Amino acid sequence: MGTITDAIAFSDWIQILSIIATTIISIVSVIIATKSLRLTKKSIEDANRPYIGCFVEMIEVGHFQKYFVIKNFGKTPATIVDIKFNKEIKGLGREGKLDSVKNALIAPNQKFITAVNVKEIEDLIVTIVYEDMNNQTTEQSFNLNLGFTSDLLYKTSDDSRLTNDMNALRNVLHQLTKRGI
């Protein structure tokens, strides 16, 4: 009585090995395709999600004015669930509060802007909690330096040959040009 290996011809062994190799390659291909699809889905979600940020902006046209800005840098809208500050800043918004932006929808590239008293120079941490259209909640904190302009030099045109209105217009045009730098 012979063994099984004696009964199987060499060509049969090649066919069996080919089937095993094809099966392994197919399984690996399915695994790679699944991972690729997951990565593509995550990339699409990341590219199309809201990115809410906040910063302090300075405008200097005739005088200094600081603004606290919340902006959606993303491609989809978000709802601001909460906004918290690590300390009270009385010169921010109305009475140091921004409760009106809570539960507000902020569209892509939309900004919420409020004045900040120029004399406010403290650092603060702002935490914004927002929810995207898929009800995924994101919480981000931002370190802001309200005194970032405290030692910047401001120059105005004061040409005595020009009227006050012409000097003011000249200063406005200078600031608009400077903004483009």
Coordinates of N, CA, C and O in Angstrom, one line a residue:
M1 N 0.8 -1.2 0.0 CA 0.0 0.0 0.0 C 0.9 1.2 0.0 O 1.8 1.4 0.8
G2 N 0.6 2.2 -0.9 CA 1.4 3.4 -1.1 C 0.8 4.5 -0.3 O -0.3 4.5 0.1
T3 N 1.6 5.5 0.0 CA 1.1 6.7 0.7 C 0.4 7.6 -0.3 O 0.5 7.5 -1.5
I4 N -0.3 8.6 0.3 CA -1.0 9.6 -0.5 C -0.1 10.4 -1.4 O -0.4 10.6 -2.6
T5 N 1.1 10.6 -0.9 CA 2.0 11.4 -1.7 C 2.5 10.6 -2.9 O 2.8 11.2 -4.0
D6 N 2.5 9.3 -2.9 CA 2.9 8.5 -4.0 C 1.8 8.5 -5.1 O 2.1 8.5 -6.3
A7 N 0.5 8.7 -4.7 CA -0.6 8.6 -5.6 C -0.8 9.9 -6.3 O -1.4 10.0 -7.3
I8 N -0.3 11.0 -5.7 CA -0.5 12.4 -6.3 C 0.7 12.7 -7.2 O 1.9 12.6 -6.8
A9 N 0.4 13.0 -8.4 CA 1.5 13.3 -9.4 C 2.1 14.7 -9.1 O 1.5 15.5 -8.4
F10 N 3.2 14.9 -9.7 CA 3.9 16.2 -9.5 C 3.1 17.3 -10.0 O 3.0 18.4 -9.4
S11 N 2.4 17.2 -11.1 CA 1.6 18.3 -11.7 C 0.4 18.6 -10.8 O 0.0 19.7 -10.6
D12 N -0.1 17.5 -10.1 CA -1.2 17.7 -9.1 C -0.7 18.6 -7.9 O -1.4 19.4 -7.4
W13 N 0.6 18.4 -7.5 CA 1.2 19.2 -6.4 C 1.3 20.6 -6.8 O 1.0 21.6 -6.1
I14 N 1.6 20.9 -8.0 CA 1.8 22.2 -8.5 C 0.4 22.9 -8.5 O 0.3 24.1 -8.1
Q15 N -0.6 22.2 -8.9 CA -2.0 22.7 -8.9 C -2.5 23.1 -7.5 O -3.1 24.1 -7.2
I16 N -2.2 22.2 -6.5 CA -2.5 22.4 -5.1 C -1.8 23.6 -4.6 O -2.4 24.5 -3.9
L17 N -0.5 23.7 -4.9 CA 0.2 24.9 -4.4 C -0.3 26.2 -5.0 O -0.3 27.2 -4.4
S18 N -0.6 26.1 -6.3 CA -1.2 27.3 -7.0 C -2.5 27.7 -6.3 O -2.7 28.9 -6.2
I19 N -3.3 26.8 -6.0 CA -4.6 27.1 -5.3 C -4.4 27.8 -4.0 O -5.0 28.8 -3.6
I20 N -3.5 27.2 -3.2 CA -3.1 27.7 -1.9 C -2.6 29.2 -2.1 O -3.0 30.1 -1.3
A21 N -1.6 29.4 -3.0 CA -1.0 30.7 -3.2 C -2.1 31.7 -3.7 O -2.1 32.8 -3.2
T22 N -3.0 31.3 -4.5 CA -4.0 32.2 -5.0 C -5.0 32.6 -3.9 O -5.4 33.7 -3.7
T23 N -5.3 31.6 -3.0 CA -6.2 31.9 -1.9 C -5.5 32.9 -0.9 O -6.1 33.8 -0.5
I24 N -4.2 32.7 -0.6 CA -3.5 33.6 0.3 C -3.5 35.0 -0.3 O -3.7 36.0 0.3
I25 N -3.1 35.1 -1.6 CA -3.1 36.4 -2.3 C -4.4 37.1 -2.3 O -4.5 38.3 -2.1
S26 N -5.5 36.3 -2.5 CA -6.9 36.9 -2.5 C -7.2 37.4 -1.1 O -7.8 38.5 -0.9
I27 N -6.9 36.7 0.0 CA -7.2 37.1 1.3 C -6.4 38.4 1.6 O -6.9 39.4 2.2
V28 N -5.1 38.4 1.3 CA -4.3 39.6 1.5 C -4.8 40.8 0.7 O -4.9 41.9 1.3
S29 N -5.3 40.6 -0.5 CA -5.8 41.7 -1.3 C -7.1 42.2 -0.7 O -7.3 43.4 -0.7
V30 N -8.0 41.4 -0.2 CA -9.2 41.8 0.5 C -8.8 42.6 1.8 O -9.4 43.7 2.0
I31 N -7.9 42.2 2.5 CA -7.4 42.9 3.7 C -6.9 44.3 3.3 O -7.3 45.3 3.9
I32 N -6.0 44.4 2.3 CA -5.5 45.7 1.9 C -6.6 46.6 1.3 O -6.6 47.8 1.7
A33 N -7.5 46.1 0.6 CA -8.6 46.9 0.0 C -9.5 47.4 1.1 O -9.9 48.6 1.1
T34 N -9.7 46.6 2.2 CA -10.6 47.1 3.3 C -9.9 48.2 4.0 O -10.5 49.2 4.4
K35 N -8.6 48.0 4.3 CA -7.8 49.1 5.0 C -7.8 50.4 4.1 O -7.9 51.5 4.7
S36 N -7.6 50.2 2.9 CA -7.6 51.4 1.9 C -8.9 52.1 1.9 O -9.0 53.3 2.0
L37 N -10.0 51.4 1.9 CA -11.3 52.0 2.0 C -11.5 52.7 3.3 O -12.1 53.8 3.3
R38 N -11.1 52.2 4.4 CA -11.2 52.8 5.7 C -10.4 54.1 5.7 O -10.9 55.1 6.2
L39 N -9.2 54.1 5.2 CA -8.3 55.2 5.2 C -8.9 56.3 4.3 O -8.9 57.5 4.6
T40 N -9.5 55.9 3.1 CA -10.1 56.9 2.2 C -11.3 57.5 2.9 O -11.5 58.7 2.8
K41 N -12.1 56.7 3.6 CA -13.3 57.3 4.2 C -12.9 58.3 5.3 O -13.5 59.3 5.4
K42 N -11.9 57.9 6.1 CA -11.4 58.9 7.1 C -10.8 60.1 6.5 O -11.1 61.2 7.0
S43 N -10.1 60.0 5.4 CA -9.6 61.2 4.7 C -10.7 62.1 4.2 O -10.6 63.3 4.4
I44 N -11.7 61.5 3.7 CA -12.8 62.3 3.2 C -13.5 63.0 4.3 O -13.9 64.2 4.3
E45 N -13.7 62.3 5.4 CA -14.4 62.9 6.6 C -13.6 64.0 7.2 O -14.1 65.1 7.5
D46 N -12.2 63.8 7.3 CA -11.4 64.8 7.8 C -11.3 66.1 6.9 O -11.3 67.2 7.4
A47 N -11.3 65.8 5.6 CA -11.3 67.0 4.7 C -12.6 67.8 4.7 O -12.6 68.9 4.3
N48 N -13.7 67.1 5.0 CA -15.0 67.8 5.0 C -15.6 68.0 6.3 O -16.9 68.1 6.4
R49 N -14.8 68.2 7.3 CA -15.4 68.4 8.7 C -15.2 69.9 9.0 O -14.4 70.6 8.4
P50 N -15.9 70.4 10.0 CA -15.7 71.8 10.5 C -14.4 71.8 11.3 O -14.0 70.9 12.0
Y51 N -13.7 73.0 11.2 CA -12.5 73.3 12.0 C -12.8 74.6 12.6 O -12.6 75.7 12.0
I52 N -13.2 74.6 13.9 CA -13.5 75.9 14.5 C -12.2 76.4 15.3 O -11.6 75.6 16.0
G53 N -11.9 77.6 15.0 CA -10.7 78.2 15.7 C -11.1 79.6 16.2 O -12.1 80.2 15.9
C54 N -10.2 80.1 17.1 CA -10.4 81.4 17.6 C -9.1 82.1 17.7 O -8.0 81.5 17.9
F55 N -9.1 83.4 17.6 CA -7.9 84.2 17.6 C -8.2 85.7 17.9 O -9.4 86.1 17.9
V56 N -7.2 86.5 18.2 CA -7.4 87.9 18.4 C -6.8 88.6 17.2 O -5.7 88.3 16.8
E57 N -7.6 89.5 16.7 CA -7.2 90.3 15.5 C -7.1 91.8 15.9 O -7.9 92.3 16.7
M58 N -6.1 92.5 15.3 CA -5.9 93.9 15.6 C -6.2 94.6 14.3 O -5.7 94.3 13.2
I59 N -7.0 95.7 14.4 CA -7.2 96.6 13.3 C -6.8 98.0 13.7 O -7.1 98.4 14.8
E60 N -6.1 98.6 12.9 CA -5.5 99.9 13.2 C -5.8 100.9 12.1 O -5.0 101.1 11.2
V61 N -6.9 101.5 12.1 CA -7.3 102.5 11.1 C -7.7 103.8 11.9 O -8.9 103.9 12.3
G62 N -6.8 104.6 12.1 CA -7.0 105.8 12.9 C -6.9 105.6 14.3 O -6.6 106.5 15.1
H63 N -7.1 104.4 14.8 CA -6.9 104.0 16.2 C -6.7 102.4 16.2 O -7.1 101.8 15.3
F64 N -6.2 101.9 17.4 CA -6.1 100.5 17.6 C -7.5 100.0 18.0 O -8.2 100.6 18.8
Q65 N -7.9 98.8 17.5 CA -9.0 98.1 18.0 C -8.7 96.6 17.9 O -8.3 96.1 16.9
K66 N -9.0 95.9 19.0 CA -8.8 94.5 19.1 C -10.1 93.8 19.0 O -11.1 94.3 19.5
Y67 N -10.1 92.6 18.3 CA -11.3 91.8 18.2 C -11.0 90.4 18.5 O -10.0 89.8 18.1
F68 N -11.9 89.7 19.2 CA -11.9 88.3 19.4 C -12.7 87.7 18.3 O -13.9 88.0 18.1
V69 N -12.1 86.7 17.6 CA -12.8 86.1 16.4 C -12.9 84.6 16.6 O -11.9 83.9 17.0
I70 N -14.1 84.1 16.3 CA -14.3 82.6 16.2 C -14.7 82.4 14.8 O -15.6 83.0 14.2
K71 N -13.9 81.5 14.1 CA -14.1 81.2 12.7 C -14.2 79.7 12.4 O -13.4 79.0 13.0
N72 N -15.0 79.4 11.5 CA -15.0 78.0 11.0 C -14.2 77.9 9.7 O -14.5 78.4 8.7
F73 N -13.0 77.3 9.9 CA -12.0 77.1 8.8 C -12.3 75.9 8.0 O -11.7 75.7 7.0
G74 N -13.3 75.1 8.4 CA -13.6 73.9 7.7 C -14.6 74.0 6.5 O -14.9 75.1 6.1
K75 N -15.0 72.9 6.0 CA -15.9 72.9 4.8 C -17.3 72.5 5.1 O -18.1 72.4 4.2
T76 N -17.7 72.3 6.4 CA -19.1 72.0 6.7 C -19.4 72.8 8.0 O -18.6 73.2 8.7
P77 N -20.7 73.0 8.2 CA -21.1 73.8 9.4 C -21.0 73.0 10.7 O -20.8 71.8 10.7
A78 N -21.0 73.8 11.7 CA -20.9 73.2 13.1 C -21.8 74.0 14.0 O -22.1 75.1 13.8
T79 N -22.2 73.3 15.1 CA -22.9 74.0 16.2 C -22.0 74.2 17.4 O -21.4 73.2 17.9
I80 N -21.9 75.4 17.8 CA -21.0 75.7 19.0 C -21.8 75.3 20.2 O -22.9 75.9 20.5
V81 N -21.4 74.2 20.9 CA -22.1 73.7 22.1 C -21.7 74.5 23.3 O -22.6 74.9 24.1
D82 N -20.4 74.9 23.5 CA -20.0 75.6 24.7 C -18.7 76.4 24.3 O -18.0 76.0 23.5
I83 N -18.5 77.5 25.1 CA -17.3 78.2 25.0 C -16.9 78.6 26.4 O -17.8 79.1 27.1
K84 N -15.7 78.3 26.8 CA -15.3 78.6 28.2 C -13.9 79.3 28.2 O -13.1 79.1 27.3
F85 N -13.8 80.2 29.2 CA -12.5 80.9 29.3 C -11.9 80.5 30.7 O -12.7 80.3 31.7
N86 N -10.6 80.5 30.8 CA -10.0 80.1 32.0 C -10.0 81.2 33.1 O -9.7 81.0 34.2
K87 N -10.3 82.4 32.6 CA -10.5 83.6 33.5 C -11.5 84.5 32.9 O -11.7 84.5 31.7
E88 N -12.0 85.4 33.8 CA -12.9 86.4 33.3 C -12.1 87.6 32.7 O -11.2 88.1 33.3
I89 N -12.5 88.0 31.5 CA -12.0 89.1 30.8 C -13.1 90.1 30.6 O -14.0 90.0 29.8
K90 N -13.1 91.1 31.5 CA -14.3 92.1 31.5 C -14.4 92.9 30.2 O -15.4 93.3 29.8
G91 N -13.2 93.1 29.5 CA -13.3 93.9 28.3 C -13.5 93.0 27.1 O -13.3 93.5 25.9
L92 N -14.1 91.8 27.2 CA -14.4 90.9 26.1 C -15.9 90.9 25.9 O -16.6 90.5 26.9
G93 N -16.4 91.2 24.7 CA -17.8 91.1 24.5 C -18.6 92.0 25.4 O -18.1 93.0 25.8
R94 N -19.8 91.5 25.7 CA -20.6 92.3 26.6 C -20.5 91.7 28.0 O -20.8 90.6 28.3
E95 N -19.9 92.5 28.9 CA -19.7 92.1 30.3 C -18.8 90.8 30.4 O -19.0 90.0 31.3
G96 N -17.9 90.6 29.5 CA -17.0 89.5 29.6 C -17.6 88.1 29.2 O -17.0 87.1 29.5
K97 N -18.7 88.1 28.6 CA -19.4 86.9 28.2 C -19.7 86.8 26.8 O -19.9 87.8 26.1
L98 N -19.7 85.6 26.3 CA -20.1 85.3 24.9 C -21.2 84.2 24.8 O -21.1 83.3 23.9
D99 N -22.1 84.2 25.7 CA -23.1 83.1 25.8 C -24.0 83.1 24.6 O -24.6 82.0 24.3
S100 N -24.1 84.2 23.8 CA -25.0 84.2 22.7 C -24.5 83.3 21.5 O -25.3 82.9 20.7
V101 N -23.3 82.9 21.5 CA -22.8 82.0 20.4 C -23.0 80.5 20.7 O -22.9 79.7 19.9
K102 N -23.4 80.2 22.0 CA -23.7 78.9 22.3 C -25.0 78.4 21.6 O -25.9 79.2 21.5
N103 N -24.9 77.2 21.1 CA -26.0 76.6 20.3 C -26.3 77.3 19.0 O -27.3 77.2 18.4
A104 N -25.3 78.1 18.5 CA -25.4 78.8 17.2 C -24.7 78.0 16.2 O -23.6 77.4 16.4
L105 N -25.3 78.0 15.0 CA -24.7 77.3 13.8 C -23.7 78.2 13.2 O -24.0 79.4 13.0
I106 N -22.5 77.8 12.9 CA -21.4 78.6 12.3 C -21.1 77.9 10.9 O -20.6 76.7 10.9
A107 N -21.4 78.5 9.8 CA -21.2 78.0 8.5 C -19.7 78.1 8.1 O -18.9 78.8 8.8
P108 N -19.3 77.3 7.1 CA -17.9 77.4 6.6 C -17.5 78.9 6.3 O -18.3 79.6 5.7
N109 N -16.3 79.3 6.8 CA -15.8 80.6 6.6 C -16.6 81.7 7.3 O -16.2 82.9 7.2
Q110 N -17.6 81.4 8.1 CA -18.3 82.4 8.8 C -17.5 82.7 10.1 O -16.8 81.9 10.6
K111 N -17.6 84.0 10.5 CA -16.9 84.4 11.7 C -17.9 85.0 12.7 O -18.9 85.7 12.3
F112 N -17.7 84.9 14.0 CA -18.3 85.6 15.0 C -17.2 86.5 15.6 O -16.2 86.1 16.0
I113 N -17.5 87.8 15.6 CA -16.5 88.8 16.0 C -17.1 89.7 17.1 O -18.2 90.2 16.9
T114 N -16.3 89.9 18.1 CA -16.6 90.9 19.2 C -15.4 91.7 19.6 O -14.3 91.2 19.5
A115 N -15.7 92.9 20.0 CA -14.6 93.8 20.4 C -14.0 93.3 21.7 O -14.6 92.7 22.5
V116 N -12.7 93.6 21.8 CA -12.0 93.4 23.1 C -11.3 94.7 23.5 O -10.8 95.4 22.6
N117 N -11.5 95.1 24.7 CA -10.9 96.3 25.2 C -9.4 96.3 24.9 O -8.7 95.3 25.2
V118 N -8.9 97.4 24.3 CA -7.5 97.4 23.9 C -6.6 97.3 25.1 O -5.4 96.8 25.1
K119 N -7.0 97.7 26.3 CA -6.2 97.6 27.5 C -6.1 96.2 28.1 O -5.3 96.0 28.9
E120 N -6.9 95.3 27.6 CA -6.8 93.9 28.0 C -5.5 93.3 27.4 O -5.3 93.2 26.2
I121 N -4.6 92.8 28.3 CA -3.3 92.3 27.8 C -2.9 91.0 28.4 O -1.8 90.5 28.2
E122 N -3.9 90.4 29.1 CA -3.6 89.1 29.7 C -3.6 87.9 28.7 O -4.3 88.0 27.7
D123 N -2.9 86.9 29.0 CA -3.1 85.6 28.3 C -4.3 84.9 28.8 O -4.7 85.0 30.0
L124 N -5.0 84.2 27.9 CA -6.1 83.4 28.4 C -6.2 82.1 27.5 O -5.7 82.0 26.4
I125 N -6.9 81.1 28.1 CA -7.1 79.9 27.4 C -8.6 79.8 27.1 O -9.5 80.0 28.0
V126 N -9.0 79.6 25.8 CA -10.3 79.5 25.4 C -10.6 78.1 24.9 O -9.8 77.5 24.2
T127 N -11.7 77.5 25.5 CA -12.0 76.1 25.1 C -13.4 76.2 24.4 O -14.3 76.7 24.9
I128 N -13.4 75.7 23.1 CA -14.6 75.7 22.3 C -15.0 74.2 22.1 O -14.2 73.4 21.7
V129 N -16.3 73.9 22.4 CA -16.8 72.6 22.2 C -17.9 72.8 21.1 O -18.7 73.6 21.2
Y130 N -17.7 72.0 20.0 CA -18.6 72.1 18.9 C -19.0 70.7 18.4 O -18.3 69.7 18.6
E131 N -20.1 70.7 17.6 CA -20.7 69.4 17.1 C -20.8 69.6 15.6 O -21.4 70.6 15.1
D132 N -20.4 68.5 14.9 CA -20.6 68.6 13.4 C -22.0 68.0 13.0 O -22.8 67.7 13.9
M133 N -22.2 67.9 11.7 CA -23.5 67.5 11.2 C -23.8 66.0 11.5 O -24.9 65.6 11.4
N134 N -22.7 65.3 11.8 CA -22.9 63.8 12.2 C -22.9 63.6 13.7 O -22.8 62.5 14.2
N135 N -23.2 64.7 14.4 CA -23.2 64.7 15.9 C -22.0 64.3 16.6 O -22.0 63.8 17.7
Q136 N -20.8 64.4 15.9 CA -19.5 64.2 16.6 C -19.1 65.4 17.3 O -19.0 66.5 16.7
T137 N -18.8 65.3 18.5 CA -18.4 66.4 19.3 C -16.9 66.6 19.4 O -16.1 65.6 19.5
T138 N -16.4 67.8 19.2 CA -15.0 68.1 19.3 C -14.7 69.2 20.3 O -15.5 70.2 20.4
E139 N -13.7 69.1 21.1 CA -13.3 70.1 22.1 C -11.9 70.5 21.8 O -11.0 69.7 21.7
Q140 N -11.7 71.8 21.6 CA -10.4 72.4 21.3 C -10.1 73.5 22.2 O -11.0 74.3 22.5
S141 N -8.8 73.6 22.7 CA -8.4 74.8 23.5 C -7.4 75.6 22.7 O -6.6 75.1 22.0
F142 N -7.4 76.9 22.9 CA -6.6 77.9 22.3 C -5.9 78.8 23.3 O -6.6 79.3 24.1
N143 N -4.6 78.9 23.2 CA -3.9 79.9 24.1 C -3.8 81.2 23.4 O -3.2 81.3 22.3
L144 N -4.4 82.2 23.9 CA -4.4 83.5 23.3 C -3.7 84.6 24.1 O -3.8 84.6 25.3
N145 N -2.9 85.4 23.5 CA -2.2 86.5 24.1 C -2.9 87.8 23.7 O -2.7 88.3 22.6
L146 N -3.7 88.3 24.6 CA -4.4 89.6 24.3 C -3.4 90.8 24.3 O -3.8 91.8 23.7
G147 N -2.2 90.6 24.8 CA -1.3 91.7 24.8 C -0.3 91.7 23.6 O 0.7 92.3 23.6
F148 N -0.6 90.9 22.6 CA 0.4 90.7 21.5 C 0.7 92.0 20.7 O 1.7 92.1 20.0
T149 N -0.1 93.1 20.9 CA 0.2 94.3 20.2 C 0.6 95.4 21.1 O 0.8 96.6 20.7
S150 N 0.9 95.1 22.4 CA 1.1 96.2 23.4 C 2.4 97.0 23.1 O 2.5 98.1 23.5
D151 N 3.4 96.4 22.4 CA 4.6 97.2 22.1 C 4.8 97.5 20.6 O 5.9 97.8 20.2
L152 N 3.7 97.3 19.8 CA 3.9 97.6 18.4 C 3.7 99.1 18.1 O 2.9 99.7 18.8
L153 N 4.5 99.6 17.2 CA 4.4 101.0 16.8 C 3.4 101.2 15.8 O 3.3 100.5 14.8
Y154 N 2.6 102.3 16.0 CA 1.6 102.7 15.0 C 1.9 104.0 14.4 O 2.2 105.0 15.2
K155 N 2.0 104.1 13.1 CA 2.3 105.4 12.4 C 1.2 105.8 11.6 O 0.5 105.0 11.0
T156 N 1.0 107.1 11.7 CA -0.1 107.7 10.8 C 0.5 108.8 10.0 O 1.6 109.4 10.3
S157 N -0.2 109.1 8.9 CA 0.2 110.2 8.0 C -0.4 111.5 8.6 O -1.6 111.6 8.9
D158 N 0.4 112.5 8.7 CA -0.1 113.8 9.3 C 0.6 114.9 8.5 O 1.4 115.7 9.0
D159 N 0.3 114.9 7.2 CA 0.9 115.9 6.2 C 0.1 117.2 6.4 O -1.1 117.2 6.1
S160 N 0.8 118.2 6.8 CA 0.1 119.5 7.1 C -0.4 120.1 5.8 O -1.3 121.0 5.9
R161 N 0.1 119.7 4.6 CA -0.4 120.3 3.4 C -1.7 119.7 3.0 O -2.4 120.2 2.1
L162 N -2.1 118.6 3.7 CA -3.4 117.9 3.3 C -4.5 118.2 4.4 O -4.2 118.5 5.5
T163 N -5.7 118.1 4.0 CA -6.8 118.3 5.0 C -6.9 117.1 5.9 O -6.3 116.0 5.6
N164 N -7.6 117.2 7.0 CA -7.8 116.1 7.9 C -8.4 114.9 7.3 O -8.0 113.8 7.5
D165 N -9.4 115.2 6.4 CA -10.1 114.1 5.7 C -9.1 113.4 4.7 O -9.1 112.1 4.6
M166 N -8.3 114.1 4.1 CA -7.3 113.5 3.1 C -6.3 112.7 3.9 O -5.9 111.6 3.5
N167 N -5.8 113.2 5.1 CA -4.9 112.4 5.9 C -5.5 111.1 6.4 O -4.9 110.1 6.4
A168 N -6.8 111.2 6.8 CA -7.5 110.0 7.3 C -7.7 109.0 6.1 O -7.4 107.8 6.3
L169 N -8.0 109.5 5.0 CA -8.2 108.6 3.8 C -6.8 107.9 3.5 O -6.7 106.8 3.2
R170 N -5.8 108.7 3.5 CA -4.4 108.2 3.3 C -4.1 107.1 4.3 O -3.5 106.1 3.9
N171 N -4.4 107.3 5.6 CA -4.1 106.3 6.6 C -4.9 105.0 6.3 O -4.4 103.9 6.5
V172 N -6.2 105.2 5.9 CA -7.0 104.0 5.6 C -6.4 103.2 4.5 O -6.3 102.0 4.5
L173 N -6.1 103.9 3.4 CA -5.5 103.2 2.3 C -4.2 102.6 2.6 O -3.9 101.4 2.2
H174 N -3.4 103.2 3.5 CA -2.1 102.6 4.0 C -2.4 101.3 4.7 O -1.7 100.3 4.5
Q175 N -3.4 101.3 5.6 CA -3.8 100.1 6.4 C -4.3 99.0 5.5 O -3.9 97.8 5.7
L176 N -5.1 99.3 4.5 CA -5.6 98.3 3.5 C -4.4 97.7 2.8 O -4.4 96.5 2.5
T177 N -3.5 98.5 2.4 CA -2.3 98.0 1.7 C -1.5 97.1 2.6 O -1.0 96.1 2.2
K178 N -1.3 97.6 3.8 CA -0.5 96.8 4.8 C -1.2 95.5 5.1 O -0.5 94.5 5.3
R179 N -2.5 95.4 5.1 CA -3.2 94.1 5.3 C -2.8 93.1 4.3 O -2.9 91.9 4.5
G180 N -2.5 93.5 3.0 CA -2.2 92.6 1.9 C -0.8 92.1 2.0 O -0.4 91.2 1.2
I181 N 0.0 92.5 2.9 CA 1.4 92.1 3.0 C 1.5 90.7 3.5 O 0.8 90.3 4.4

